[in-house]
mmCIF file of C-alpha atoms in Angstrom:
data_model
loop_
_atom_site.group_PDB
_atom_site.id
_atom_site.type_symbol
_atom_site.label_atom_id
_atom_site.label_comp_id
_atom_site.label_asym_id
_atom_site.label_seq_id
_atom_site.Cartn_x
_atom_site.Cartn_y
_atom_site.Cartn_z
ATOM 1 C CA UNK A 1 24.964 -30.344 24.401
ATOM 2 C CA UNK A 2 26.734 -28.692 27.256
ATOM 3 C CA UNK A 3 30.143 -29.373 25.588
ATOM 4 C CA UNK A 4 28.596 -27.582 22.464
ATOM 5 C CA UNK A 5 27.592 -24.502 24.457
ATOM 6 C CA UNK A 6 30.875 -24.425 26.073
ATOM 7 C CA UNK A 7 32.668 -24.493 22.778
ATOM 8 C CA UNK A 8 30.551 -21.760 21.338
ATOM 9 C CA UNK A 9 30.846 -19.612 24.522
ATOM 10 C CA UNK A 10 34.785 -20.016 23.928
ATOM 11 C CA UNK A 11 34.406 -19.152 20.267
ATOM 12 C CA UNK A 12 32.346 -16.046 21.479
ATOM 13 C CA UNK A 13 35.634 -14.833 23.379
ATOM 14 C CA UNK A 14 37.771 -15.422 20.168
ATOM 15 C CA UNK A 15 35.223 -13.461 18.001
ATOM 16 C CA UNK A 16 35.046 -10.541 20.357
ATOM 17 C CA UNK A 17 38.800 -10.402 20.499
ATOM 18 C CA UNK A 18 38.965 -9.997 16.844
ATOM 19 C CA UNK A 19 36.185 -7.612 16.707
ATOM 20 C CA UNK A 20 37.993 -5.495 19.527
ATOM 21 C CA UNK A 21 41.218 -5.467 17.601
ATOM 22 C CA UNK A 22 39.615 -4.463 14.290
ATOM 23 C CA UNK A 23 37.204 -1.942 15.838
ATOM 24 C CA UNK A 24 39.994 -0.291 17.762
ATOM 25 C CA UNK A 25 42.449 0.060 14.990
ATOM 26 C CA UNK A 26 39.768 1.245 12.536
ATOM 27 C CA UNK A 27 38.652 3.883 15.006
ATOM 28 C CA UNK A 28 41.881 5.261 16.014
ATOM 29 C CA UNK A 29 43.429 5.125 12.518
ATOM 30 C CA UNK A 30 40.558 7.186 10.928
ATOM 31 C CA UNK A 31 41.107 10.891 10.564
ATOM 32 C CA UNK A 32 40.120 13.207 13.491
ATOM 33 C CA UNK A 33 41.170 13.953 16.799
ATOM 34 C CA UNK A 34 38.766 14.003 19.997
ATOM 35 C CA UNK A 35 40.546 16.685 21.769
ATOM 36 C CA UNK A 36 40.428 18.937 18.870
ATOM 37 C CA UNK A 37 36.659 18.181 18.502
ATOM 38 C CA UNK A 38 36.169 18.955 22.149
ATOM 39 C CA UNK A 39 38.068 22.075 22.297
ATOM 40 C CA UNK A 40 36.677 23.682 19.100
ATOM 41 C CA UNK A 41 38.605 25.342 16.256
ATOM 42 C CA UNK A 42 40.027 28.253 18.445
ATOM 43 C CA UNK A 43 42.055 25.987 20.703
ATOM 44 C CA UNK A 44 45.780 26.403 20.869
ATOM 45 C CA UNK A 45 48.121 23.473 20.121
ATOM 46 C CA UNK A 46 49.256 23.435 23.771
ATOM 47 C CA UNK A 47 45.554 23.024 24.902
ATOM 48 C CA UNK A 48 45.056 20.203 22.336
ATOM 49 C CA UNK A 49 48.194 18.470 23.630
ATOM 50 C CA UNK A 50 47.301 18.916 27.234
ATOM 51 C CA UNK A 51 43.765 17.222 26.813
ATOM 52 C CA UNK A 52 45.315 14.549 24.699
ATOM 53 C CA UNK A 53 47.486 13.671 27.745
ATOM 54 C CA UNK A 54 44.501 13.854 30.200
ATOM 55 C CA UNK A 55 42.589 11.446 27.878
ATOM 56 C CA UNK A 56 45.737 9.065 27.530
ATOM 57 C CA UNK A 57 45.437 9.580 23.620
ATOM 58 C CA UNK A 58 49.254 10.427 23.392
ATOM 59 C CA UNK A 59 50.308 6.822 24.267
ATOM 60 C CA UNK A 60 51.209 4.030 21.917
ATOM 61 C CA UNK A 61 48.222 2.497 20.219
ATOM 62 C CA UNK A 62 49.200 -0.960 21.670
ATOM 63 C CA UNK A 63 49.171 0.627 25.266
ATOM 64 C CA UNK A 64 45.839 2.153 24.777
ATOM 65 C CA UNK A 65 44.408 -1.049 23.358
ATOM 66 C CA UNK A 66 45.756 -3.142 26.089
ATOM 67 C CA UNK A 67 44.379 -0.751 28.754
ATOM 68 C CA UNK A 68 40.959 -0.511 27.280
ATOM 69 C CA UNK A 69 40.534 -4.385 26.533
ATOM 70 C CA UNK A 70 41.725 -5.269 30.140
ATOM 71 C CA UNK A 71 39.088 -2.823 31.606
ATOM 72 C CA UNK A 72 36.393 -4.171 29.106
ATOM 73 C CA UNK A 73 36.870 -7.934 30.096
ATOM 74 C CA UNK A 74 36.443 -6.581 33.712
ATOM 75 C CA UNK A 75 33.214 -5.082 32.847
ATOM 76 C CA UNK A 76 34.485 -1.452 32.759
ATOM 77 C CA UNK A 77 33.601 0.178 29.495
ATOM 78 C CA UNK A 78 35.325 3.472 30.272
ATOM 79 C CA UNK A 79 34.230 7.038 30.560
ATOM 80 C CA UNK A 80 32.798 8.968 27.547
ATOM 81 C CA UNK A 81 35.088 11.697 26.612
ATOM 82 C CA UNK A 82 32.243 14.198 25.958
ATOM 83 C CA UNK A 83 29.490 13.153 28.554
ATOM 84 C CA UNK A 84 32.138 12.391 31.242
ATOM 85 C CA UNK A 85 29.920 9.555 32.483
ATOM 86 C CA UNK A 86 30.403 5.765 32.512
ATOM 87 C CA UNK A 87 29.808 4.360 28.968
ATOM 88 C CA UNK A 88 27.647 1.433 30.597
ATOM 89 C CA UNK A 89 25.324 4.058 32.046
ATOM 90 C CA UNK A 90 24.808 5.754 28.872
ATOM 91 C CA UNK A 91 24.372 2.402 26.936
ATOM 92 C CA UNK A 92 21.531 1.270 29.474
ATOM 93 C CA UNK A 93 19.824 4.605 28.919
ATOM 94 C CA UNK A 94 19.748 4.172 25.254
ATOM 95 C CA UNK A 95 19.093 0.251 25.323
ATOM 96 C CA UNK A 96 15.367 0.709 26.127
ATOM 97 C CA UNK A 97 14.175 2.519 23.233
ATOM 98 C CA UNK A 98 16.112 0.584 20.900
ATOM 99 C CA UNK A 99 14.957 -2.737 22.463
ATOM 100 C CA UNK A 100 11.498 -1.508 22.211
ATOM 101 C CA UNK A 101 11.726 -0.410 18.584
ATOM 102 C CA UNK A 102 13.617 -3.636 17.647
ATOM 103 C CA UNK A 103 11.133 -5.955 19.285
ATOM 104 C CA UNK A 104 8.010 -4.172 17.907
ATOM 105 C CA UNK A 105 9.619 -3.968 14.443
ATOM 106 C CA UNK A 106 10.325 -7.628 14.414
ATOM 107 C CA UNK A 107 6.750 -8.447 15.499
ATOM 108 C CA UNK A 108 5.480 -6.279 12.744
ATOM 109 C CA UNK A 109 7.826 -8.101 10.283
ATOM 110 C CA UNK A 110 6.670 -11.628 11.432
ATOM 111 C CA UNK A 111 2.909 -10.742 11.408
ATOM 112 C CA UNK A 112 3.263 -9.599 7.815
ATOM 113 C CA UNK A 113 6.064 -11.871 6.406
ATOM 114 C CA UNK A 114 5.145 -15.246 7.878
ATOM 115 C CA UNK A 115 1.370 -15.368 6.752
ATOM 116 C CA UNK A 116 2.235 -13.746 3.397
ATOM 117 C CA UNK A 117 4.822 -16.449 2.838
ATOM 118 C CA UNK A 118 2.680 -19.474 3.734
ATOM 119 C CA UNK A 119 -0.273 -18.129 1.612
ATOM 120 C CA UNK A 120 2.062 -17.515 -1.503
ATOM 121 C CA UNK A 121 3.562 -20.985 -1.021
ATOM 122 C CA UNK A 122 0.000 -22.565 -0.945
ATOM 123 C CA UNK A 123 -1.191 -20.656 -3.896
ATOM 124 C CA UNK A 124 2.112 -21.096 -5.866
ATOM 125 C CA UNK A 125 1.920 -19.713 -9.476
ATOM 126 C CA UNK A 126 -1.513 -18.057 -9.045
ATOM 127 C CA UNK A 127 -2.304 -14.254 -8.905
ATOM 128 C CA UNK A 128 -2.298 -14.285 -5.291
ATOM 129 C CA UNK A 129 1.445 -15.785 -5.231
ATOM 130 C CA UNK A 130 2.519 -12.963 -7.709
ATOM 131 C CA UNK A 131 0.548 -10.343 -5.622
ATOM 132 C CA UNK A 132 2.244 -11.399 -2.381
ATOM 133 C CA UNK A 133 5.806 -11.714 -3.969
ATOM 134 C CA UNK A 134 5.202 -8.265 -5.582
ATOM 135 C CA UNK A 135 4.359 -6.864 -2.156
ATOM 136 C CA UNK A 136 7.455 -8.323 -0.658
ATOM 137 C CA UNK A 137 9.580 -6.984 -3.621
ATOM 138 C CA UNK A 138 8.015 -3.496 -2.843
ATOM 139 C CA UNK A 139 8.771 -4.044 0.886
ATOM 140 C CA UNK A 140 12.240 -4.718 0.039
ATOM 141 C CA UNK A 141 12.614 -1.785 -2.083
ATOM 142 C CA UNK A 142 10.861 0.907 0.140
ATOM 143 C CA UNK A 143 13.482 2.849 2.255
ATOM 144 C CA UNK A 144 12.445 2.879 5.662
ATOM 145 C CA UNK A 145 12.973 6.602 6.086
ATOM 146 C CA UNK A 146 10.678 7.359 3.099
ATOM 147 C CA UNK A 147 7.797 5.153 4.787
ATOM 148 C CA UNK A 148 8.406 6.736 8.013
ATOM 149 C CA UNK A 149 8.030 10.192 6.655
ATOM 150 C CA UNK A 150 4.964 9.192 4.831
ATOM 151 C CA UNK A 151 3.494 7.671 7.914
ATOM 152 C CA UNK A 152 4.435 10.679 9.905
ATOM 153 C CA UNK A 153 2.651 12.903 7.198
ATOM 154 C CA UNK A 154 -0.684 11.029 6.691
ATOM 155 C CA UNK A 155 -1.063 9.162 10.196
ATOM 156 C CA UNK A 156 0.313 11.443 12.502
ATOM 157 C CA UNK A 157 -0.042 14.945 11.111
ATOM 158 C CA UNK A 158 -3.196 14.192 8.985
ATOM 159 C CA UNK A 159 -5.127 12.127 11.245
ATOM 160 C CA UNK A 160 -3.533 12.890 14.205
ATOM 161 C CA UNK A 161 -4.034 9.102 15.547
ATOM 162 C CA UNK A 162 -0.422 8.689 16.860
ATOM 163 C CA UNK A 163 2.665 10.833 17.861
ATOM 164 C CA UNK A 164 4.787 11.812 15.024
ATOM 165 C CA UNK A 165 7.955 11.708 16.796
ATOM 166 C CA UNK A 166 9.489 11.342 20.307
ATOM 167 C CA UNK A 167 9.818 8.789 23.139
ATOM 168 C CA UNK A 168 8.261 8.222 26.452
ATOM 169 C CA UNK A 169 10.109 5.662 29.106
ATOM 170 C CA UNK A 170 8.011 2.836 29.948
ATOM 171 C CA UNK A 171 8.023 3.941 33.681
ATOM 172 C CA UNK A 172 5.609 6.617 32.358
ATOM 173 C CA UNK A 173 3.063 4.219 31.271
ATOM 174 C CA UNK A 174 3.144 1.111 29.170
ATOM 175 C CA UNK A 175 0.538 1.975 26.716
ATOM 176 C CA UNK A 176 1.459 5.697 26.404
ATOM 177 C CA UNK A 177 4.991 4.556 25.776
ATOM 178 C CA UNK A 178 4.176 1.869 23.152
ATOM 179 C CA UNK A 179 2.072 4.612 21.115
ATOM 180 C CA UNK A 180 5.504 6.164 20.180
ATOM 181 C CA UNK A 181 6.689 3.049 18.695
ATOM 182 C CA UNK A 182 3.948 2.132 16.486
ATOM 183 C CA UNK A 183 4.808 4.245 13.325
ATOM 184 C CA UNK A 184 8.552 3.601 13.710
ATOM 185 C CA UNK A 185 8.058 -0.187 14.012
ATOM 186 C CA UNK A 186 5.882 -0.100 10.947
ATOM 187 C CA UNK A 187 8.428 1.823 8.827
ATOM 188 C CA UNK A 188 11.152 -0.529 10.121
ATOM 189 C CA UNK A 189 9.209 -3.837 10.077
ATOM 190 C CA UNK A 190 7.470 -3.659 6.724
ATOM 191 C CA UNK A 191 10.744 -3.576 4.912
ATOM 192 C CA UNK A 192 12.088 -6.444 6.828
ATOM 193 C CA UNK A 193 9.072 -8.446 6.274
ATOM 194 C CA UNK A 194 9.932 -8.928 2.736
ATOM 195 C CA UNK A 195 12.863 -11.358 3.471
ATOM 196 C CA UNK A 196 10.786 -13.394 5.930
ATOM 197 C CA UNK A 197 8.009 -13.682 3.398
ATOM 198 C CA UNK A 198 10.366 -15.049 0.720
ATOM 199 C CA UNK A 199 12.291 -17.320 3.139
ATOM 200 C CA UNK A 200 8.943 -18.563 4.405
ATOM 201 C CA UNK A 201 7.657 -19.049 0.828
ATOM 202 C CA UNK A 202 10.664 -21.103 -0.302
ATOM 203 C CA UNK A 203 10.831 -23.245 2.887
ATOM 204 C CA UNK A 204 7.117 -24.110 2.729
ATOM 205 C CA UNK A 205 7.275 -25.104 -0.903
ATOM 206 C CA UNK A 206 10.141 -27.514 -0.186
ATOM 207 C CA UNK A 207 8.104 -29.063 2.764
ATOM 208 C CA UNK A 208 4.934 -29.182 1.009
ATOM 209 C CA UNK A 209 6.609 -31.535 -1.685
ATOM 210 C CA UNK A 210 7.457 -33.968 0.967
ATOM 211 C CA UNK A 211 5.738 -37.549 1.189
ATOM 212 C CA UNK A 212 4.506 -37.099 4.792
ATOM 213 C CA UNK A 213 2.561 -33.818 3.881
ATOM 214 C CA UNK A 214 0.921 -35.664 0.968
ATOM 215 C CA UNK A 215 0.151 -38.651 3.155
ATOM 216 C CA UNK A 216 -1.485 -36.235 5.853
ATOM 217 C CA UNK A 217 -3.713 -34.794 3.101
ATOM 218 C CA UNK A 218 -4.655 -38.263 1.838
ATOM 219 C CA UNK A 219 -5.616 -39.366 5.312
ATOM 220 C CA UNK A 220 -8.165 -36.468 5.232
ATOM 221 C CA UNK A 221 -6.660 -34.237 7.830
ATOM 222 C CA UNK A 222 -8.007 -30.796 8.004
ATOM 223 C CA UNK A 223 -5.974 -28.279 5.784
ATOM 224 C CA UNK A 224 -5.153 -26.002 8.526
ATOM 225 C CA UNK A 225 -3.649 -28.918 10.684
ATOM 226 C CA UNK A 226 -1.827 -30.060 7.723
ATOM 227 C CA UNK A 227 -0.222 -26.681 7.093
ATOM 228 C CA UNK A 228 0.625 -25.669 10.684
ATOM 229 C CA UNK A 229 1.413 -29.100 12.252
ATOM 230 C CA UNK A 230 3.141 -30.816 9.465
ATOM 231 C CA UNK A 231 4.411 -28.401 6.958
ATOM 232 C CA UNK A 232 5.139 -24.942 8.781
ATOM 233 C CA UNK A 233 6.764 -26.855 11.846
ATOM 234 C CA UNK A 234 9.160 -28.506 9.489
ATOM 235 C CA UNK A 235 9.793 -25.379 7.560
ATOM 236 C CA UNK A 236 10.697 -23.365 10.673
ATOM 237 C CA UNK A 237 14.512 -23.897 10.696
ATOM 238 C CA UNK A 238 15.412 -21.318 7.978
ATOM 239 C CA UNK A 239 12.549 -19.032 9.038
ATOM 240 C CA UNK A 240 13.867 -18.813 12.574
ATOM 241 C CA UNK A 241 17.430 -18.238 11.234
ATOM 242 C CA UNK A 242 16.269 -15.167 9.158
ATOM 243 C CA UNK A 243 13.997 -13.908 12.088
ATOM 244 C CA UNK A 244 16.960 -14.081 14.477
ATOM 245 C CA UNK A 245 19.419 -12.355 12.065
ATOM 246 C CA UNK A 246 16.590 -9.626 11.413
ATOM 247 C CA UNK A 247 16.414 -8.860 15.067
ATOM 248 C CA UNK A 248 20.296 -8.723 15.499
ATOM 249 C CA UNK A 249 20.444 -6.466 12.502
ATOM 250 C CA UNK A 250 17.428 -4.118 13.953
ATOM 251 C CA UNK A 251 19.512 -3.859 17.137
ATOM 252 C CA UNK A 252 22.366 -2.208 15.467
ATOM 253 C CA UNK A 253 20.987 -0.868 12.239
ATOM 254 C CA UNK A 254 17.894 1.274 13.215
ATOM 255 C CA UNK A 255 19.781 4.460 13.201
ATOM 256 C CA UNK A 256 17.838 5.993 10.192
ATOM 257 C CA UNK A 257 14.469 5.263 11.707
ATOM 258 C CA UNK A 258 15.620 6.375 15.047
ATOM 259 C CA UNK A 259 16.500 9.704 13.548
ATOM 260 C CA UNK A 260 13.278 10.181 11.549
ATOM 261 C CA UNK A 261 11.253 9.641 14.550
ATOM 262 C CA UNK A 262 13.491 11.419 17.114
ATOM 263 C CA UNK A 263 14.016 8.073 19.181
ATOM 264 C CA UNK A 264 17.067 8.579 21.451
ATOM 265 C CA UNK A 265 18.177 4.858 20.743
ATOM 266 C CA UNK A 266 21.626 3.124 20.247
ATOM 267 C CA UNK A 267 21.839 4.067 16.569
ATOM 268 C CA UNK A 268 21.829 7.807 17.240
ATOM 269 C CA UNK A 269 24.185 7.394 20.085
ATOM 270 C CA UNK A 270 26.601 5.802 17.477
ATOM 271 C CA UNK A 271 26.247 8.697 15.041
ATOM 272 C CA UNK A 272 26.674 11.384 17.464
ATOM 273 C CA UNK A 273 29.642 9.590 19.112
ATOM 274 C CA UNK A 274 31.285 9.034 15.510
ATOM 275 C CA UNK A 275 30.895 12.804 14.801
ATOM 276 C CA UNK A 276 32.483 13.701 18.204
ATOM 277 C CA UNK A 277 35.157 10.952 18.015
ATOM 278 C CA UNK A 278 33.917 9.714 21.408
ATOM 279 C CA UNK A 279 36.210 6.467 21.197
ATOM 280 C CA UNK A 280 34.960 4.723 24.405
ATOM 281 C CA UNK A 281 31.477 4.909 23.268
ATOM 282 C CA UNK A 282 31.920 3.819 19.730
ATOM 283 C CA UNK A 283 34.040 0.753 21.072
ATOM 284 C CA UNK A 284 31.565 -0.207 23.439
ATOM 285 C CA UNK A 285 28.618 0.014 20.989
ATOM 286 C CA UNK A 286 30.484 -2.010 18.340
ATOM 287 C CA UNK A 287 31.438 -4.724 21.225
ATOM 288 C CA UNK A 288 27.763 -4.800 22.236
ATOM 289 C CA UNK A 289 26.400 -5.306 18.741
ATOM 290 C CA UNK A 290 28.863 -7.999 17.983
ATOM 291 C CA UNK A 291 27.948 -9.827 21.357
ATOM 292 C CA UNK A 292 24.442 -9.767 20.387
ATOM 293 C CA UNK A 293 25.024 -10.994 16.906
ATOM 294 C CA UNK A 294 27.036 -13.968 18.389
ATOM 295 C CA UNK A 295 24.607 -14.699 21.352
ATOM 296 C CA UNK A 296 21.560 -14.802 18.850
ATOM 297 C CA UNK A 297 23.227 -17.149 16.632
ATOM 298 C CA UNK A 298 23.895 -19.313 19.717
ATOM 299 C CA UNK A 299 20.306 -19.092 20.856
ATOM 300 C CA UNK A 300 19.194 -19.879 17.342
ATOM 301 C CA UNK A 301 21.346 -23.107 17.229
ATOM 302 C CA UNK A 302 19.796 -24.336 20.467
ATOM 303 C CA UNK A 303 16.129 -23.540 19.270
ATOM 304 C CA UNK A 304 17.092 -25.649 16.285
ATOM 305 C CA UNK A 305 17.045 -28.798 18.534
ATOM 306 C CA UNK A 306 13.819 -28.076 19.912
ATOM 307 C CA UNK A 307 12.231 -27.436 16.469
ATOM 308 C CA UNK A 308 13.734 -30.194 14.693
ATOM 309 C CA UNK A 309 14.750 -33.179 16.971
ATOM 310 C CA UNK A 310 16.950 -34.813 14.183
ATOM 311 C CA UNK A 311 19.519 -32.012 14.657
ATOM 312 C CA UNK A 312 22.154 -33.108 17.284
ATOM 313 C CA UNK A 313 25.204 -31.399 18.547
#
């Protein structure tokens, strides 16, 4: 197991190196110049050139890449061109709201998708199955921004139960802070529950045909025990995979929901950084999201061993 973890961590370095090269080239070869954006349309050519020299943007791409990558592997993500602050500090500020939103949205997706998939599998071919799968199709079809605006209109503005937008840090009070994430997490979690419910249904149907499930039923075990102890546990491997990948996707893909609800998370940071050509922030965010994907995949592989002892590395 330790050898396997060691190999995966080594592959993490290779993956991050490839991501770093691709991200760096795509960002720097894209149209737009940070110095021109920072100085505005009235800046002279001399001013722009002077700022490019200060930001070291006039050096060859290879020199810039080596300098940036060597700093990054030492834990130095650089200084934001616009904020003039360390990128690591900016990412830490934006990580809390994004982590809270992704965590609560994933919780909503699991609470809806897992029971729905189990019920659909147990009632396969019935009206209940068709109704649940119809809801899953609806969830996959509904854009999160439309659902978010609808929730703001009816729940926040109409009923006044929850805040319409904004963000309150956890240090201001846990419950008060979480109230701001209820509507965004529903808007983001409901569409993501569709995939979880469909994977759960498919995995449960495969397991329910197994002999050990029929034997458990023939022995007269309680239905709930057969479902949760013998069927659902053996169907968890694909469900865990899709849940983990959903979380990784939420960490880097919640930009629309963050914009609708005015949450200052990593997604909005990326958008503003791209518009301003803030290269250090864009590169650091891409590397962070790539690292999250790789680490989540490694964690999932380790959880497989606990869920299914037949899996060996």
